[in-house]
Amino acid sequence: ETGVTQTPRHLVMGMTNKKSLKCEQHLGHNAMYWYKQSAKKPLELMFVYNFKEQTENNSVPSRFSPECPNSSHLFLHLHTLQPEDSALYLCASSQFRTDTQYFGPGTRLTVL
Amino acid sequence: ILNVEQSPQSLHVQEGDSTNFTCSFPSSNFYALHWYRWETAKSPEALFVMTLNGDEKKKGRISATLNTKEGYSYLYIKGSQPEDSATYLCAPLSGYALNFGKGTSLLVTP
């Protein structure tokens, strides 16, 4: 247990669905991150939030919409995804942006 | 986004063997390098954060060295055990983002 939880662990959705991924950290950290892990590719940073403010958007398509209502929770809202968006989505947190990041278990997303 | 190379891509060793992997990254504007260990069906787990040229860190049987001038880091595992089987990821910090390599996948068989 890293202190970072993610729900759901698995999600199957159609291209017209709207769904949300949730991440919660119990570590008192100030920065939170969304990463994407596609098959045979390295972990790719999607978004960074620092003290609830978005500081990085790594050219992510608008069909992915992050939300950080407080420093403990991070959401990734999904809308009209494509099959190529199927991947493992990992959330992480750190005390400050340059510190060790603690990862959640991930959500395995399949888009049909 | 930094170009990060890790080698070898995969490695299969016998229990008790010692092994090492390489992480190469651009040496300009270096700030820090992170190493993570990622076991199947688990979360990536932080091993080391390294910042200084010549840094050497150790955690049990695992150690790492850093050369920021030439842009590489080595990870060593002494006396590999089956529970060391995992993917080992390195990630230099660029700005405020970690740039992960594809990792070295280690399999240790009894």
Short mmCIF file of C-alpha atoms in Angstrom, two decimals:
data_model
loop_
_atom_site.label_atom_id
_atom_site.label_comp_id
_atom_site.label_asym_id
_atom_site.label_seq_id
_atom_site.Cartn_x
_atom_site.Cartn_y
_atom_site.Cartn_z
CA GLU A 1 0.00 0.00 0.00
CA THR A 2 1.53 3.30 -1.08
CA GLY A 3 -1.13 5.59 0.37
CA VAL A 4 -2.50 6.34 -3.10
CA THR A 5 -5.76 4.68 -4.12
CA GLN A 6 -7.44 4.60 -7.50
CA THR A 7 -10.95 3.59 -8.54
CA PRO A 8 -12.10 1.78 -10.49
CA ARG A 9 -9.32 -0.73 -11.04
CA HIS A 10 -10.80 -1.85 -14.34
CA LEU A 11 -13.10 0.02 -16.72
CA VAL A 12 -14.60 -0.93 -20.05
CA MET A 13 -16.38 1.82 -21.93
CA GLY A 14 -17.79 2.56 -25.33
CA MET A 15 -16.62 5.46 -27.44
CA THR A 16 -19.73 7.51 -26.64
CA ASN A 17 -19.65 6.97 -22.88
CA LYS A 18 -18.60 9.47 -20.24
CA LYS A 19 -16.75 8.09 -17.25
CA SER A 20 -14.41 9.34 -14.55
CA LEU A 21 -11.32 7.93 -12.89
CA LYS A 22 -10.70 8.81 -9.26
CA CYS A 23 -7.46 9.09 -7.33
CA GLU A 24 -7.06 9.80 -3.64
CA GLN A 25 -3.86 10.23 -1.67
CA HIS A 26 -3.60 9.92 2.11
CA LEU A 27 -0.03 11.21 2.37
CA GLY A 28 -0.58 14.93 2.77
CA HIS A 29 1.21 15.61 -0.50
CA ASN A 30 0.91 18.81 -2.50
CA ALA A 31 1.43 17.56 -6.05
CA MET A 32 -0.60 14.99 -7.98
CA TYR A 33 -0.07 13.48 -11.40
CA TRP A 34 -1.83 11.46 -14.12
CA TYR A 35 0.25 9.10 -16.23
CA LYS A 36 -0.65 6.83 -19.15
CA GLN A 37 1.02 3.49 -19.83
CA SER A 38 0.30 2.10 -23.28
CA ALA A 39 1.60 -1.25 -24.48
CA LYS A 40 5.32 -1.17 -25.29
CA LYS A 41 5.61 2.54 -24.49
CA PRO A 42 7.17 4.27 -21.49
CA LEU A 43 5.07 5.87 -18.82
CA GLU A 44 3.82 9.17 -20.24
CA LEU A 45 3.02 12.14 -18.06
CA MET A 46 -0.41 13.60 -18.83
CA PHE A 47 -1.14 16.25 -16.19
CA VAL A 48 0.46 17.75 -13.09
CA TYR A 49 -1.37 19.57 -10.32
CA ASN A 50 0.56 21.47 -7.68
CA PHE A 51 -1.39 22.90 -4.74
CA LYS A 52 -4.60 22.22 -6.74
CA GLU A 53 -3.40 24.25 -9.72
CA GLN A 54 -2.70 22.57 -13.06
CA THR A 55 0.95 23.21 -13.93
CA GLU A 56 1.51 20.79 -16.81
CA ASN A 57 -0.63 19.54 -19.64
CA ASN A 58 1.51 17.32 -21.79
CA SER A 59 -0.40 17.98 -25.03
CA VAL A 60 -3.22 15.72 -23.94
CA PRO A 61 -6.37 15.66 -26.16
CA SER A 62 -9.37 17.49 -24.74
CA ARG A 63 -11.35 14.26 -24.46
CA PHE A 64 -9.33 13.82 -21.23
CA SER A 65 -10.31 16.43 -18.66
CA PRO A 66 -8.61 16.52 -15.24
CA GLU A 67 -10.05 17.98 -12.09
CA CYS A 68 -8.37 18.57 -8.73
CA PRO A 69 -10.95 19.79 -6.19
CA ASN A 70 -8.48 19.61 -3.28
CA SER A 71 -4.93 18.46 -2.70
CA SER A 72 -6.04 14.92 -1.78
CA HIS A 73 -8.26 14.12 -4.76
CA LEU A 74 -7.66 14.01 -8.47
CA PHE A 75 -10.11 13.01 -11.18
CA LEU A 76 -9.74 12.24 -14.85
CA HIS A 77 -12.97 12.75 -16.77
CA LEU A 78 -13.23 10.73 -19.96
CA HIS A 79 -15.49 11.62 -22.90
CA THR A 80 -15.74 10.21 -26.45
CA LEU A 81 -12.55 8.22 -26.16
CA GLN A 82 -10.97 6.23 -28.96
CA PRO A 83 -9.88 2.58 -28.88
CA GLU A 84 -6.24 3.75 -28.92
CA ASP A 85 -6.86 5.37 -25.54
CA SER A 86 -7.03 1.90 -24.03
CA ALA A 87 -4.17 1.80 -21.52
CA LEU A 88 -3.23 1.68 -17.85
CA TYR A 89 -3.81 5.05 -16.18
CA LEU A 90 -1.69 5.70 -13.12
CA CYS A 91 -2.06 8.40 -10.53
CA ALA A 92 0.85 9.55 -8.37
CA SER A 93 1.53 12.12 -5.68
CA SER A 94 4.57 13.77 -4.17
CA GLN A 95 5.26 16.24 -1.39
CA PHE A 96 6.77 18.71 -3.84
CA ARG A 97 7.12 18.48 -7.61
CA THR A 98 10.75 17.38 -7.50
CA ASP A 99 10.32 14.72 -4.81
CA THR A 100 9.80 10.96 -4.98
CA GLN A 101 6.43 10.13 -6.47
CA TYR A 102 4.14 7.53 -4.91
CA PHE A 103 1.97 5.66 -7.37
CA GLY A 104 -1.48 4.18 -7.11
CA PRO A 105 -2.33 0.73 -8.50
CA GLY A 106 -3.74 2.12 -11.73
CA THR A 107 -6.97 1.81 -13.70
CA ARG A 108 -6.91 -0.57 -16.65
CA LEU A 109 -9.10 1.13 -19.27
CA THR A 110 -10.49 -0.59 -22.34
CA VAL A 111 -12.32 1.47 -24.95
CA LEU A 112 -14.50 -0.53 -27.30
CA ILE B 1 10.51 15.62 -23.24
CA LEU B 2 13.92 13.96 -22.74
CA ASN B 3 15.28 10.99 -24.68
CA VAL B 4 15.94 8.32 -22.06
CA GLU B 5 17.51 5.00 -23.01
CA GLN B 6 17.62 1.95 -20.78
CA SER B 7 19.57 -1.19 -21.52
CA PRO B 8 19.25 -4.04 -21.73
CA GLN B 9 15.54 -4.16 -22.52
CA SER B 10 15.25 -7.47 -20.67
CA LEU B 11 17.46 -9.71 -18.65
CA HIS B 12 17.14 -13.27 -17.37
CA VAL B 13 19.52 -14.36 -14.60
CA GLN B 14 19.83 -17.21 -12.15
CA GLU B 15 19.28 -16.76 -8.44
CA GLY B 16 22.49 -15.58 -6.82
CA ASP B 17 23.83 -13.82 -9.92
CA SER B 18 24.72 -10.16 -9.69
CA THR B 19 23.50 -7.90 -12.47
CA ASN B 20 23.45 -4.30 -13.60
CA PHE B 21 21.47 -2.07 -15.93
CA THR B 22 22.17 1.24 -17.60
CA CYS B 23 20.13 4.42 -17.92
CA SER B 24 21.32 7.09 -20.39
CA PHE B 25 19.91 10.60 -20.49
CA PRO B 26 20.87 14.06 -21.79
CA SER B 27 23.50 15.56 -19.50
CA SER B 28 22.53 19.19 -20.08
CA ASN B 29 20.27 20.93 -17.54
CA PHE B 30 20.37 17.93 -15.22
CA TYR B 31 18.43 18.27 -11.98
CA ALA B 32 17.69 14.79 -10.59
CA LEU B 33 17.30 11.15 -11.57
CA HIS B 34 14.73 8.80 -10.11
CA TRP B 35 14.85 4.98 -10.14
CA TYR B 36 11.66 2.95 -9.71
CA ARG B 37 10.92 -0.74 -9.44
CA TRP B 38 7.65 -2.01 -10.95
CA GLU B 39 6.44 -5.48 -10.18
CA THR B 40 3.65 -7.01 -12.24
CA ALA B 41 0.18 -6.15 -10.89
CA LYS B 42 1.64 -3.67 -8.40
CA SER B 43 2.37 0.06 -8.31
CA PRO B 44 5.79 1.45 -9.30
CA GLU B 45 7.88 1.73 -6.15
CA ALA B 46 10.52 4.40 -5.66
CA LEU B 47 14.08 3.14 -5.15
CA PHE B 48 16.34 6.17 -5.32
CA VAL B 49 16.42 9.87 -6.08
CA MET B 50 19.88 10.97 -7.16
CA THR B 51 21.05 14.50 -7.69
CA LEU B 52 24.82 14.88 -7.41
CA ASN B 53 27.48 13.77 -9.88
CA GLY B 54 29.25 10.78 -8.39
CA ASP B 55 26.31 10.02 -6.11
CA GLU B 56 26.03 6.44 -4.95
CA LYS B 57 22.94 5.15 -3.18
CA LYS B 58 22.24 1.77 -1.63
CA LYS B 59 19.13 -0.04 -0.44
CA GLY B 60 19.78 -3.58 0.71
CA ARG B 61 21.27 -5.50 -2.22
CA ILE B 62 20.43 -2.76 -4.72
CA SER B 63 22.72 0.19 -5.39
CA ALA B 64 22.95 2.92 -8.00
CA THR B 65 25.56 5.34 -9.26
CA LEU B 66 25.20 8.58 -11.16
CA ASN B 67 27.37 10.38 -13.69
CA THR B 68 25.71 13.66 -14.63
CA LYS B 69 28.57 14.89 -16.81
CA GLU B 70 28.27 12.02 -19.27
CA GLY B 71 24.57 11.39 -18.67
CA TYR B 72 24.27 7.88 -17.30
CA SER B 73 23.32 5.95 -14.20
CA TYR B 74 23.92 2.30 -13.32
CA LEU B 75 21.70 0.15 -11.14
CA TYR B 76 23.32 -2.90 -9.54
CA ILE B 77 21.67 -5.87 -7.89
CA LYS B 78 23.94 -8.11 -5.86
CA GLY B 79 22.98 -11.76 -5.42
CA SER B 80 19.67 -11.56 -7.32
CA GLN B 81 16.65 -13.26 -5.78
CA PRO B 82 13.38 -14.32 -7.49
CA GLU B 83 11.59 -11.50 -5.65
CA ASP B 84 13.81 -9.02 -7.52
CA SER B 85 11.95 -9.91 -10.72
CA ALA B 86 10.40 -6.66 -11.90
CA THR B 87 10.80 -3.86 -14.40
CA TYR B 88 13.32 -1.23 -13.33
CA LEU B 89 12.59 2.29 -14.58
CA CYS B 90 14.77 5.35 -14.57
CA ALA B 91 13.39 8.86 -14.94
CA PRO B 92 15.41 12.07 -15.16
CA LEU B 93 13.61 15.19 -14.06
CA SER B 94 13.06 17.84 -16.72
CA GLY B 95 11.45 20.99 -15.47
CA TYR B 96 8.95 19.50 -13.07
CA ALA B 97 8.22 16.36 -15.07
CA LEU B 98 9.71 12.89 -14.79
CA ASN B 99 10.68 11.42 -18.17
CA PHE B 100 10.50 7.66 -17.89
CA GLY B 101 12.54 5.21 -19.93
CA LYS B 102 10.97 1.99 -21.21
CA GLY B 103 12.64 0.09 -18.40
CA THR B 104 14.72 -3.05 -18.01
CA SER B 105 12.66 -6.17 -17.35
CA LEU B 106 14.48 -8.52 -14.98
CA LEU B 107 13.55 -12.16 -14.46
CA VAL B 108 15.37 -14.10 -11.75
CA THR B 109 14.82 -17.85 -11.76
CA PRO B 110 15.66 -20.22 -8.89
#
